[in-house]
Short mmCIF file of C-alpha atoms in Angstrom, two decimals:
data_model
loop_
_atom_site.label_atom_id
_atom_site.label_comp_id
_atom_site.label_asym_id
_atom_site.label_seq_id
_atom_site.Cartn_x
_atom_site.Cartn_y
_atom_site.Cartn_z
CA PHE A 27 85.61 -136.41 39.78
CA MET A 28 84.65 -139.69 38.13
CA PHE A 29 84.64 -141.51 34.80
CA PRO A 30 81.06 -142.44 33.80
CA ASP A 31 82.26 -144.45 30.78
CA ALA A 32 85.47 -145.99 32.11
CA VAL A 33 86.74 -148.02 35.05
CA PRO A 34 90.01 -146.87 36.66
CA LEU A 35 92.33 -149.84 37.28
CA GLY A 36 95.65 -148.35 38.34
CA ILE A 37 98.28 -145.70 37.84
CA ARG A 38 101.70 -145.41 36.22
CA PRO A 39 103.75 -142.91 38.17
CA ARG A 40 106.13 -140.87 36.05
CA GLY A 41 109.27 -142.90 35.38
CA ARG A 42 108.04 -145.97 37.29
CA GLU A 43 106.09 -149.20 36.68
CA VAL A 44 102.29 -149.53 36.66
CA VAL A 45 100.61 -149.93 40.05
CA LEU A 46 97.27 -151.75 39.94
CA ASN A 47 94.67 -150.96 42.59
CA PRO A 48 96.84 -148.36 44.35
CA PRO A 49 96.32 -147.76 48.07
CA ASP A 50 93.89 -145.06 49.20
CA ASP A 51 96.64 -142.93 50.71
CA MET A 52 98.75 -142.80 47.55
CA VAL A 53 99.55 -139.22 46.45
CA TYR A 54 99.18 -138.54 42.72
CA GLU A 55 101.71 -136.17 41.15
CA TRP A 56 101.78 -134.11 38.00
CA GLY A 57 102.71 -136.31 35.04
CA ASP A 58 101.34 -139.57 36.47
CA GLU A 59 99.23 -141.59 34.02
CA LEU A 60 95.91 -143.21 34.90
CA LEU A 61 95.19 -146.72 33.64
CA VAL A 62 91.49 -147.30 32.82
CA LEU A 63 89.29 -149.93 31.19
CA ALA A 64 87.25 -148.31 28.39
CA GLU A 65 85.87 -148.91 24.91
CA ASP A 66 88.52 -146.69 23.29
CA ASP A 67 91.03 -144.01 24.23
CA ASP A 68 88.61 -141.25 23.22
CA SER A 69 85.34 -142.79 24.48
CA TYR A 70 85.50 -141.31 27.99
CA GLU A 71 86.25 -138.14 29.88
CA PRO A 72 86.18 -137.08 33.52
CA ALA A 73 82.97 -135.69 35.01
CA ASP A 74 81.88 -134.26 38.34
CA ALA A 75 81.11 -136.85 41.00
CA PRO A 76 77.41 -137.01 41.95
CA ASP A 77 76.20 -135.91 45.36
CA LEU A 78 75.32 -139.03 47.35
CA ASP A 79 73.08 -139.01 50.38
CA GLU A 80 74.43 -140.51 53.57
CA PRO A 81 73.03 -144.03 54.06
CA THR A 82 70.51 -144.31 56.85
CA LEU A 83 69.33 -147.29 58.85
CA PRO A 84 65.65 -148.26 58.81
CA VAL A 85 63.65 -146.26 61.29
CA ASP A 86 61.48 -149.21 62.26
CA PRO A 87 63.50 -152.46 62.51
CA LEU A 88 61.75 -155.77 62.12
CA PRO A 89 59.97 -156.84 65.29
CA PRO A 90 61.46 -159.78 67.14
CA PRO A 91 59.85 -163.15 66.39
CA GLY A 92 57.02 -164.19 68.67
CA PRO A 93 56.31 -167.53 70.33
CA GLU A 94 55.76 -170.48 68.00
CA ARG A 95 53.66 -173.64 68.18
CA MET A 96 55.37 -176.69 66.71
CA LEU A 97 54.51 -180.37 66.37
CA PHE A 98 56.82 -183.38 66.25
CA CYS A 99 55.23 -186.55 64.90
CA GLY A 100 57.32 -189.56 65.94
CA TRP A 101 60.38 -190.17 68.07
CA ARG A 102 64.11 -190.53 67.43
CA ARG A 103 67.04 -191.56 69.59
CA ASP A 104 68.56 -188.09 69.14
CA MET A 105 65.36 -186.32 70.17
CA GLY A 106 67.17 -184.66 73.08
CA ASP A 107 69.69 -182.98 70.79
CA MET A 108 66.96 -181.80 68.43
CA ILE A 109 64.88 -180.28 71.21
CA THR A 110 67.91 -178.60 72.80
CA GLU A 111 68.88 -176.94 69.49
CA LEU A 112 65.29 -175.88 68.90
CA ASP A 113 65.01 -174.43 72.39
CA ALA A 114 68.02 -172.19 71.68
CA SER A 115 66.54 -170.76 68.47
CA VAL A 116 62.90 -169.98 69.32
CA ALA A 117 61.32 -167.14 71.26
CA PRO A 118 60.32 -167.56 74.90
CA GLY A 119 56.82 -168.91 75.37
CA SER A 120 57.02 -171.31 72.42
CA SER A 121 55.45 -174.76 72.71
CA LEU A 122 56.47 -178.12 71.27
CA TRP A 123 53.81 -180.82 70.96
CA ILE A 124 55.19 -184.36 70.66
CA LEU A 125 52.94 -187.13 69.33
CA ALA A 126 54.71 -190.49 69.48
CA PRO A 127 54.05 -194.10 70.54
CA VAL A 128 56.82 -193.88 73.17
CA PRO A 129 55.16 -193.82 76.62
CA VAL A 130 55.24 -190.38 78.16
CA SER A 131 56.69 -191.81 81.38
CA GLU A 132 59.78 -193.03 79.49
CA ARG A 133 60.54 -189.94 77.39
CA GLU A 134 62.46 -187.96 80.00
CA GLU A 135 64.71 -190.96 80.65
CA LYS A 136 65.33 -191.50 76.93
CA VAL A 137 66.19 -187.83 76.41
CA GLU A 138 68.71 -187.89 79.29
CA GLU A 139 70.51 -190.95 77.91
CA GLY A 140 74.09 -190.09 77.02
CA GLY A 141 74.29 -187.20 79.47
CA ARG A 142 71.92 -184.92 77.59
CA GLN A 143 69.94 -182.18 79.26
CA GLY A 144 66.45 -183.26 80.24
CA LEU A 145 63.24 -181.72 79.00
CA SER A 146 62.75 -180.02 82.36
CA GLY A 147 65.76 -177.77 81.69
CA LEU A 148 64.32 -176.05 78.61
CA LYS A 149 64.25 -172.24 78.69
CA ASN A 150 62.06 -171.18 75.77
CA LEU A 151 60.08 -174.31 74.91
CA THR A 152 57.25 -175.92 76.81
CA PRO A 153 56.90 -179.60 75.80
CA ILE A 154 53.38 -181.00 75.53
CA HIS A 155 53.37 -184.80 75.40
CA LEU A 156 50.77 -186.95 73.68
CA GLU A 157 50.95 -190.70 73.32
CA GLY A 158 49.65 -192.04 70.03
CA ASN A 159 50.39 -193.32 66.54
CA PRO A 160 51.05 -190.55 63.96
CA THR A 161 49.87 -192.84 61.14
CA LEU A 162 46.36 -193.12 62.64
CA ARG A 163 43.84 -190.44 61.82
CA ARG A 164 42.03 -190.78 65.14
CA ASP A 165 45.21 -189.86 67.00
CA LEU A 166 45.90 -186.88 64.72
CA ASP A 167 42.30 -185.65 64.86
CA VAL A 168 42.62 -184.70 68.53
CA LEU A 169 45.42 -182.22 67.74
CA PRO A 170 44.84 -178.55 66.79
CA LEU A 171 46.71 -179.11 63.52
CA GLU A 172 45.48 -175.86 61.97
CA THR A 173 47.20 -173.82 64.70
CA PHE A 174 50.78 -175.06 64.35
CA HIS A 175 53.39 -172.88 62.69
CA SER A 176 55.36 -175.97 61.65
CA VAL A 177 55.03 -179.75 61.70
CA LEU A 178 58.03 -182.09 61.64
CA ILE A 179 57.48 -185.75 60.76
CA LEU A 180 60.23 -188.01 62.09
CA ALA A 181 61.08 -191.29 60.39
CA ASP A 182 60.48 -194.43 62.44
CA GLU A 183 63.93 -195.85 63.18
CA ALA A 184 62.46 -199.23 64.16
CA CYS A 185 61.40 -199.89 60.54
CA ASP A 186 63.39 -200.42 57.39
CA MET A 187 63.83 -197.46 55.04
CA GLN A 188 60.90 -198.32 52.75
CA SER A 189 58.48 -198.87 55.63
CA ALA A 190 59.67 -195.70 57.38
CA ASP A 191 59.09 -193.67 54.20
CA SER A 192 55.61 -195.13 53.81
CA ARG A 193 54.67 -194.28 57.37
CA SER A 194 56.05 -190.74 57.04
CA LEU A 195 54.09 -190.23 53.81
CA ALA A 196 50.90 -191.52 55.45
CA THR A 197 51.34 -189.06 58.31
CA LEU A 198 52.02 -186.22 55.90
CA LEU A 199 48.90 -186.91 53.86
CA LEU A 200 46.72 -187.29 56.93
CA VAL A 201 48.00 -184.08 58.52
CA ARG A 202 47.49 -182.08 55.35
CA ASP A 203 44.05 -183.53 54.73
CA ILE A 204 42.90 -182.63 58.25
CA GLN A 205 44.36 -179.12 57.92
CA VAL A 206 42.63 -178.49 54.60
CA SER A 207 39.33 -179.87 55.91
CA ARG A 208 39.39 -177.57 58.92
CA GLU A 209 40.57 -174.51 57.02
CA ASN A 210 37.81 -174.82 54.46
CA GLY A 211 35.18 -175.81 57.03
CA LYS A 212 34.09 -178.69 54.84
CA ALA A 213 34.24 -182.46 54.90
CA SER A 214 37.35 -184.22 53.65
CA ALA A 215 35.68 -185.06 50.36
CA SER A 216 34.99 -181.37 49.64
CA ALA A 217 38.44 -180.31 50.78
CA SER A 218 40.08 -182.78 48.43
CA SER A 219 38.55 -181.02 45.40
CA ALA A 220 40.37 -177.83 46.41
CA CYS A 221 43.61 -179.77 46.88
CA PRO A 222 43.34 -182.91 44.74
CA VAL A 223 46.81 -184.16 45.62
CA TYR A 224 45.55 -185.03 49.09
CA SER A 225 42.36 -186.84 48.15
CA PRO A 226 40.64 -189.06 50.74
CA THR A 227 41.36 -192.09 48.58
CA SER A 228 45.10 -191.45 48.52
CA VAL A 229 45.12 -190.74 52.25
CA ALA A 230 43.28 -193.94 53.08
CA ALA A 231 45.48 -195.99 50.75
CA ALA A 232 48.69 -194.57 52.19
CA ALA A 233 47.51 -195.07 55.75
CA ALA A 234 46.39 -198.65 55.04
CA SER A 235 49.69 -199.43 53.34
CA ALA A 236 51.66 -198.06 56.27
CA ALA A 237 49.58 -200.00 58.77
CA ALA A 238 49.99 -203.23 56.82
CA GLU A 239 53.75 -202.78 56.57
CA ALA A 240 53.99 -202.00 60.29
CA ALA A 241 52.03 -205.16 61.13
CA GLU A 242 54.23 -207.22 58.82
CA ALA A 243 57.39 -205.78 60.39
CA ALA A 244 56.10 -206.53 63.86
CA ALA A 245 55.21 -210.09 62.92
CA GLY A 246 58.68 -210.60 61.43
#
């Protein structure tokens, strides 16, 4: 049985103290009193318990995730740790494109600094190296940006915080502008009307600002 309009809280066995939340194996005897939470002492009564169907598991579970295509724009000193963690969480056959100014010939050595596993020991990821500047449109234009499942923009650790933020924003705007242009099959000017936040003017201004700050930092 059940109480549709009350919530049982405990029991007071005959001649003994109240027991809240009694154990499942407790045996109830004649004369025991049931303690319930209800609107009033006459607002509830016992009723037959409903017939419940046995829970069943889904017949068709979700398919396992497939290979992914990812892009890293930039380079960090902890790149090896990031790639190792990513390799452990993606499906086999995934690819990681890395666009950074660090020469390709030096990347394996930098990753192995500190005793880290090299890029050659990856199990699920295939690294694809490209040397270039993520804040320059010409370097981003050669990438199949519309095919990536995810793009991660890494802050430039060689710059101060403000310059690093400016460069990351420039890369973000350029990547999005190229993606929108290709998805719509139109020129950047037409694509910007569909997504005004990423207008060509704002992209050019951000990229120019980032380039100027990078030149100033290098000169200093």
